[in-house]
Amino acid sequence: MSEDRNAPLKEVAAPTDARFAIVWSRFNREVVGKLLEGAQACLAERGVSEKSVYVVEVPGAWELPYAAQQLAQSKRFDAVVALGAVIRGGTPHFDFVSQGTALGLGRVALDTKVPVIFGLLTTDDEAQAFERAGGTHGNKGRDAALTAIEMVILDRKLADDGITTKRA
């Protein structure tokens, strides 16, 4: 059996009242646009209405944490999905942007107590990016949306079980 043990649950349905924000980077637009399409399709297939999904665009991956923070702090969303693609070039810029963005998104989630889902591709070349944006390696935007749904469900379970308090 060649099941991907790291894959999100495929059969999960979103809570009917859940609200999601998606922030996507227009740098590497062809790749990230496919991630966005995958995320939006996934949410729709799982019962999330279009009006329950707020989409905002930022210039590049570096700006994802700032926008995610603004969205999470608004308390209007149950989860934020951050989508982008950083493709390695000939300078250390890739390393700085990838690491800074990853750390920033993680910090936003911990500081705001809102799930912020890491949908940032970090690849060696454009071909690898397209493979992960609907190609042979699936669509990581779709996977990120599934993860967002799972985290909303987890948040609500923890609150219902008295382990955490639900955000205002």
PDB file of C-alpha atoms in Angstrom:
ATOM      1  CA  MET A   1       0.000   0.000   0.000  1.00  0.00           C
ATOM      2  CA  SER A   2       1.480   3.352  -1.009  1.00  0.00           C
ATOM      3  CA  GLU A   3      -0.708   5.610   1.136  1.00  0.00           C
ATOM      4  CA  ASP A   4       0.745   9.040   1.895  1.00  0.00           C
ATOM      5  CA  ARG A   5       0.743   9.059   5.691  1.00  0.00           C
ATOM      6  CA  ASN A   6       1.430  12.798   5.727  1.00  0.00           C
ATOM      7  CA  ALA A   7      -1.571  13.731   3.599  1.00  0.00           C
ATOM      8  CA  PRO A   8      -4.523  15.516   5.200  1.00  0.00           C
ATOM      9  CA  LEU A   9      -7.748  13.549   5.557  1.00  0.00           C
ATOM     10  CA  LYS A  10      -9.548  13.570   2.214  1.00  0.00           C
ATOM     11  CA  GLU A  11     -13.056  12.989   3.580  1.00  0.00           C
ATOM     12  CA  VAL A  12     -13.133  15.826   6.100  1.00  0.00           C
ATOM     13  CA  ALA A  13     -15.994  18.342   5.783  1.00  0.00           C
ATOM     14  CA  ALA A  14     -15.789  21.940   6.948  1.00  0.00           C
ATOM     15  CA  PRO A  15     -18.019  23.245   9.735  1.00  0.00           C
ATOM     16  CA  THR A  16     -20.873  25.106   8.040  1.00  0.00           C
ATOM     17  CA  ASP A  17     -20.169  28.378   9.861  1.00  0.00           C
ATOM     18  CA  ALA A  18     -16.379  28.355   9.394  1.00  0.00           C
ATOM     19  CA  ARG A  19     -14.704  31.370   7.801  1.00  0.00           C
ATOM     20  CA  PHE A  20     -11.378  31.163   5.994  1.00  0.00           C
ATOM     21  CA  ALA A  21      -8.906  33.728   4.718  1.00  0.00           C
ATOM     22  CA  ILE A  22      -6.482  32.953   1.933  1.00  0.00           C
ATOM     23  CA  VAL A  23      -3.496  35.208   1.373  1.00  0.00           C
ATOM     24  CA  TRP A  24      -1.537  34.524  -1.789  1.00  0.00           C
ATOM     25  CA  SER A  25       1.620  35.912  -3.312  1.00  0.00           C
ATOM     26  CA  ARG A  26       1.520  37.163  -6.888  1.00  0.00           C
ATOM     27  CA  PHE A  27       5.279  36.601  -7.344  1.00  0.00           C
ATOM     28  CA  ASN A  28       5.494  33.380  -9.376  1.00  0.00           C
ATOM     29  CA  ARG A  29       1.851  34.022 -10.232  1.00  0.00           C
ATOM     30  CA  GLU A  30       1.454  31.079 -12.630  1.00  0.00           C
ATOM     31  CA  VAL A  31       2.409  28.615  -9.909  1.00  0.00           C
ATOM     32  CA  VAL A  32       0.685  30.336  -6.989  1.00  0.00           C
ATOM     33  CA  GLY A  33      -2.472  30.893  -9.030  1.00  0.00           C
ATOM     34  CA  LYS A  34      -2.772  27.117  -9.351  1.00  0.00           C
ATOM     35  CA  LEU A  35      -2.315  26.755  -5.591  1.00  0.00           C
ATOM     36  CA  LEU A  36      -5.081  29.312  -5.069  1.00  0.00           C
ATOM     37  CA  GLU A  37      -7.398  27.471  -7.461  1.00  0.00           C
ATOM     38  CA  GLY A  38      -6.723  24.219  -5.610  1.00  0.00           C
ATOM     39  CA  ALA A  39      -7.414  25.776  -2.208  1.00  0.00           C
ATOM     40  CA  GLN A  40     -10.642  27.433  -3.347  1.00  0.00           C
ATOM     41  CA  ALA A  41     -11.880  24.262  -5.048  1.00  0.00           C
ATOM     42  CA  CYS A  42     -11.127  22.191  -1.964  1.00  0.00           C
ATOM     43  CA  LEU A  43     -13.036  24.532   0.337  1.00  0.00           C
ATOM     44  CA  ALA A  44     -16.009  24.640  -2.041  1.00  0.00           C
ATOM     45  CA  GLU A  45     -16.074  20.836  -2.352  1.00  0.00           C
ATOM     46  CA  ARG A  46     -16.259  20.593   1.426  1.00  0.00           C
ATOM     47  CA  GLY A  47     -19.235  22.893   1.784  1.00  0.00           C
ATOM     48  CA  VAL A  48     -17.579  26.254   2.398  1.00  0.00           C
ATOM     49  CA  SER A  49     -19.541  28.988   0.648  1.00  0.00           C
ATOM     50  CA  GLU A  50     -17.752  31.555  -1.468  1.00  0.00           C
ATOM     51  CA  LYS A  51     -18.848  34.313   0.925  1.00  0.00           C
ATOM     52  CA  SER A  52     -17.077  32.480   3.771  1.00  0.00           C
ATOM     53  CA  VAL A  53     -13.709  32.726   2.004  1.00  0.00           C
ATOM     54  CA  TYR A  54     -11.857  36.040   1.918  1.00  0.00           C
ATOM     55  CA  VAL A  55      -8.953  36.208  -0.548  1.00  0.00           C
ATOM     56  CA  VAL A  56      -6.207  38.814  -0.472  1.00  0.00           C
ATOM     57  CA  GLU A  57      -3.137  39.161  -2.683  1.00  0.00           C
ATOM     58  CA  VAL A  58       0.322  40.360  -1.626  1.00  0.00           C
ATOM     59  CA  PRO A  59       3.356  41.203  -3.782  1.00  0.00           C
ATOM     60  CA  GLY A  60       5.635  38.374  -2.661  1.00  0.00           C
ATOM     61  CA  ALA A  61       6.228  35.601  -0.157  1.00  0.00           C
ATOM     62  CA  TRP A  62       7.958  37.956   2.278  1.00  0.00           C
ATOM     63  CA  GLU A  63       4.692  39.868   2.716  1.00  0.00           C
ATOM     64  CA  LEU A  64       2.648  36.756   3.569  1.00  0.00           C
ATOM     65  CA  PRO A  65       3.276  36.884   7.356  1.00  0.00           C
ATOM     66  CA  TYR A  66       2.232  40.523   7.635  1.00  0.00           C
ATOM     67  CA  ALA A  67      -1.016  39.963   5.757  1.00  0.00           C
ATOM     68  CA  ALA A  68      -1.674  36.723   7.656  1.00  0.00           C
ATOM     69  CA  GLN A  69      -1.183  38.605  10.919  1.00  0.00           C
ATOM     70  CA  GLN A  70      -3.661  41.319   9.950  1.00  0.00           C
ATOM     71  CA  LEU A  71      -6.220  38.714   8.931  1.00  0.00           C
ATOM     72  CA  ALA A  72      -5.742  36.585  12.044  1.00  0.00           C
ATOM     73  CA  GLN A  73      -5.860  39.570  14.405  1.00  0.00           C
ATOM     74  CA  SER A  74      -9.167  40.669  12.886  1.00  0.00           C
ATOM     75  CA  LYS A  75     -10.845  37.693  14.637  1.00  0.00           C
ATOM     76  CA  ARG A  76     -13.068  37.314  11.561  1.00  0.00           C
ATOM     77  CA  PHE A  77     -11.519  34.036  10.409  1.00  0.00           C
ATOM     78  CA  ASP A  78     -11.207  30.557  11.863  1.00  0.00           C
ATOM     79  CA  ALA A  79      -8.049  29.877   9.839  1.00  0.00           C
ATOM     80  CA  VAL A  80      -5.705  31.637   7.437  1.00  0.00           C
ATOM     81  CA  VAL A  81      -4.119  29.842   4.479  1.00  0.00           C
ATOM     82  CA  ALA A  82      -0.876  31.383   3.176  1.00  0.00           C
ATOM     83  CA  LEU A  83       0.086  30.447  -0.397  1.00  0.00           C
ATOM     84  CA  GLY A  84       3.261  31.300  -2.243  1.00  0.00           C
ATOM     85  CA  ALA A  85       6.227  29.940  -4.161  1.00  0.00           C
ATOM     86  CA  VAL A  86       9.890  30.694  -3.648  1.00  0.00           C
ATOM     87  CA  ILE A  87      12.080  29.206  -6.361  1.00  0.00           C
ATOM     88  CA  ARG A  88      15.816  28.913  -5.767  1.00  0.00           C
ATOM     89  CA  GLY A  89      18.015  31.219  -7.806  1.00  0.00           C
ATOM     90  CA  GLY A  90      21.731  31.838  -7.846  1.00  0.00           C
ATOM     91  CA  THR A  91      21.897  33.950  -4.666  1.00  0.00           C
ATOM     92  CA  PRO A  92      21.156  33.406  -0.955  1.00  0.00           C
ATOM     93  CA  HIS A  93      17.933  35.424  -1.357  1.00  0.00           C
ATOM     94  CA  PHE A  94      15.954  32.146  -1.551  1.00  0.00           C
ATOM     95  CA  ASP A  95      17.198  31.065   1.878  1.00  0.00           C
ATOM     96  CA  PHE A  96      16.400  34.378   3.554  1.00  0.00           C
ATOM     97  CA  VAL A  97      12.921  34.658   2.068  1.00  0.00           C
ATOM     98  CA  SER A  98      12.013  31.007   2.679  1.00  0.00           C
ATOM     99  CA  GLN A  99      13.191  30.941   6.269  1.00  0.00           C
ATOM    100  CA  GLY A 100      11.865  34.382   7.165  1.00  0.00           C
ATOM    101  CA  THR A 101       8.467  33.633   5.706  1.00  0.00           C
ATOM    102  CA  ALA A 102       8.222  30.247   7.420  1.00  0.00           C
ATOM    103  CA  LEU A 103       9.214  31.641  10.799  1.00  0.00           C
ATOM    104  CA  GLY A 104       6.919  34.630  10.384  1.00  0.00           C
ATOM    105  CA  LEU A 105       3.876  32.517   9.543  1.00  0.00           C
ATOM    106  CA  GLY A 106       4.536  30.234  12.499  1.00  0.00           C
ATOM    107  CA  ARG A 107       4.860  33.195  14.818  1.00  0.00           C
ATOM    108  CA  VAL A 108       1.574  34.664  13.608  1.00  0.00           C
ATOM    109  CA  ALA A 109      -0.249  31.415  14.401  1.00  0.00           C
ATOM    110  CA  LEU A 110       1.230  31.191  17.885  1.00  0.00           C
ATOM    111  CA  ASP A 111       0.764  34.883  18.691  1.00  0.00           C
ATOM    112  CA  THR A 112      -2.837  35.098  17.479  1.00  0.00           C
ATOM    113  CA  LYS A 113      -4.018  31.580  18.335  1.00  0.00           C
ATOM    114  CA  VAL A 114      -5.464  31.311  14.838  1.00  0.00           C
ATOM    115  CA  PRO A 115      -4.296  28.435  12.628  1.00  0.00           C
ATOM    116  CA  VAL A 116      -2.076  29.824   9.870  1.00  0.00           C
ATOM    117  CA  ILE A 117      -1.453  27.153   7.282  1.00  0.00           C
ATOM    118  CA  PHE A 118       1.892  26.966   5.494  1.00  0.00           C
ATOM    119  CA  GLY A 119       1.196  26.683   1.772  1.00  0.00           C
ATOM    120  CA  LEU A 120       4.548  28.055   0.633  1.00  0.00           C
ATOM    121  CA  LEU A 121       6.382  26.031  -1.988  1.00  0.00           C
ATOM    122  CA  THR A 122      10.166  26.174  -1.671  1.00  0.00           C
ATOM    123  CA  THR A 123      11.626  24.472  -4.710  1.00  0.00           C
ATOM    124  CA  ASP A 124      14.891  24.261  -6.583  1.00  0.00           C
ATOM    125  CA  ASP A 125      13.313  25.074  -9.935  1.00  0.00           C
ATOM    126  CA  GLU A 126      10.084  26.003 -11.661  1.00  0.00           C
ATOM    127  CA  ALA A 127       9.406  22.416 -12.770  1.00  0.00           C
ATOM    128  CA  GLN A 128       9.332  21.247  -9.145  1.00  0.00           C
ATOM    129  CA  ALA A 129       6.960  24.088  -8.300  1.00  0.00           C
ATOM    130  CA  PHE A 130       4.511  23.139 -11.066  1.00  0.00           C
ATOM    131  CA  GLU A 131       4.691  19.475  -9.982  1.00  0.00           C
ATOM    132  CA  ARG A 132       3.369  20.605  -6.583  1.00  0.00           C
ATOM    133  CA  ALA A 133       0.774  22.998  -8.007  1.00  0.00           C
ATOM    134  CA  GLY A 134      -1.463  20.449  -9.682  1.00  0.00           C
ATOM    135  CA  GLY A 135       1.174  18.265 -11.300  1.00  0.00           C
ATOM    136  CA  THR A 136       2.586  14.868 -10.386  1.00  0.00           C
ATOM    137  CA  HIS A 137       2.909  15.780  -6.692  1.00  0.00           C
ATOM    138  CA  GLY A 138      -0.675  16.988  -6.321  1.00  0.00           C
ATOM    139  CA  ASN A 139      -1.766  20.484  -5.411  1.00  0.00           C
ATOM    140  CA  LYS A 140      -0.302  21.814  -2.180  1.00  0.00           C
ATOM    141  CA  GLY A 141      -2.884  24.607  -2.158  1.00  0.00           C
ATOM    142  CA  ARG A 142      -5.594  21.963  -1.933  1.00  0.00           C
ATOM    143  CA  ASP A 143      -3.635  20.222   0.838  1.00  0.00           C
ATOM    144  CA  ALA A 144      -3.279  23.520   2.712  1.00  0.00           C
ATOM    145  CA  ALA A 145      -7.039  24.103   2.561  1.00  0.00           C
ATOM    146  CA  LEU A 146      -7.686  20.592   3.889  1.00  0.00           C
ATOM    147  CA  THR A 147      -5.254  21.259   6.708  1.00  0.00           C
ATOM    148  CA  ALA A 148      -7.064  24.511   7.501  1.00  0.00           C
ATOM    149  CA  ILE A 149     -10.363  22.644   7.788  1.00  0.00           C
ATOM    150  CA  GLU A 150      -8.778  20.032  10.051  1.00  0.00           C
ATOM    151  CA  MET A 151      -7.315  22.725  12.296  1.00  0.00           C
ATOM    152  CA  VAL A 152     -10.661  24.521  12.599  1.00  0.00           C
ATOM    153  CA  ILE A 153     -12.228  21.221  13.639  1.00  0.00           C
ATOM    154  CA  LEU A 154      -9.410  20.675  16.165  1.00  0.00           C
ATOM    155  CA  ASP A 155      -9.782  24.199  17.569  1.00  0.00           C
ATOM    156  CA  ARG A 156     -13.483  23.629  18.108  1.00  0.00           C
ATOM    157  CA  LYS A 157     -12.957  20.203  19.675  1.00  0.00           C
ATOM    158  CA  LEU A 158     -10.411  21.609  22.128  1.00  0.00           C
ATOM    159  CA  ALA A 159     -12.816  24.407  23.044  1.00  0.00           C
ATOM    160  CA  ASP A 160     -15.771  22.012  23.396  1.00  0.00           C
ATOM    161  CA  ASP A 161     -13.669  19.740  25.634  1.00  0.00           C
ATOM    162  CA  GLY A 162     -12.747  22.694  27.862  1.00  0.00           C
ATOM    163  CA  ILE A 163      -9.062  22.472  27.009  1.00  0.00           C
ATOM    164  CA  THR A 164      -8.938  25.913  25.415  1.00  0.00           C
ATOM    165  CA  THR A 165     -11.325  28.799  25.236  1.00  0.00           C
ATOM    166  CA  LYS A 166     -12.876  29.748  21.935  1.00  0.00           C
ATOM    167  CA  ARG A 167     -11.598  32.983  20.469  1.00  0.00           C
ATOM    168  CA  ALA A 168     -13.934  35.960  20.727  1.00  0.00           C
TER     169      ALA A 168
END
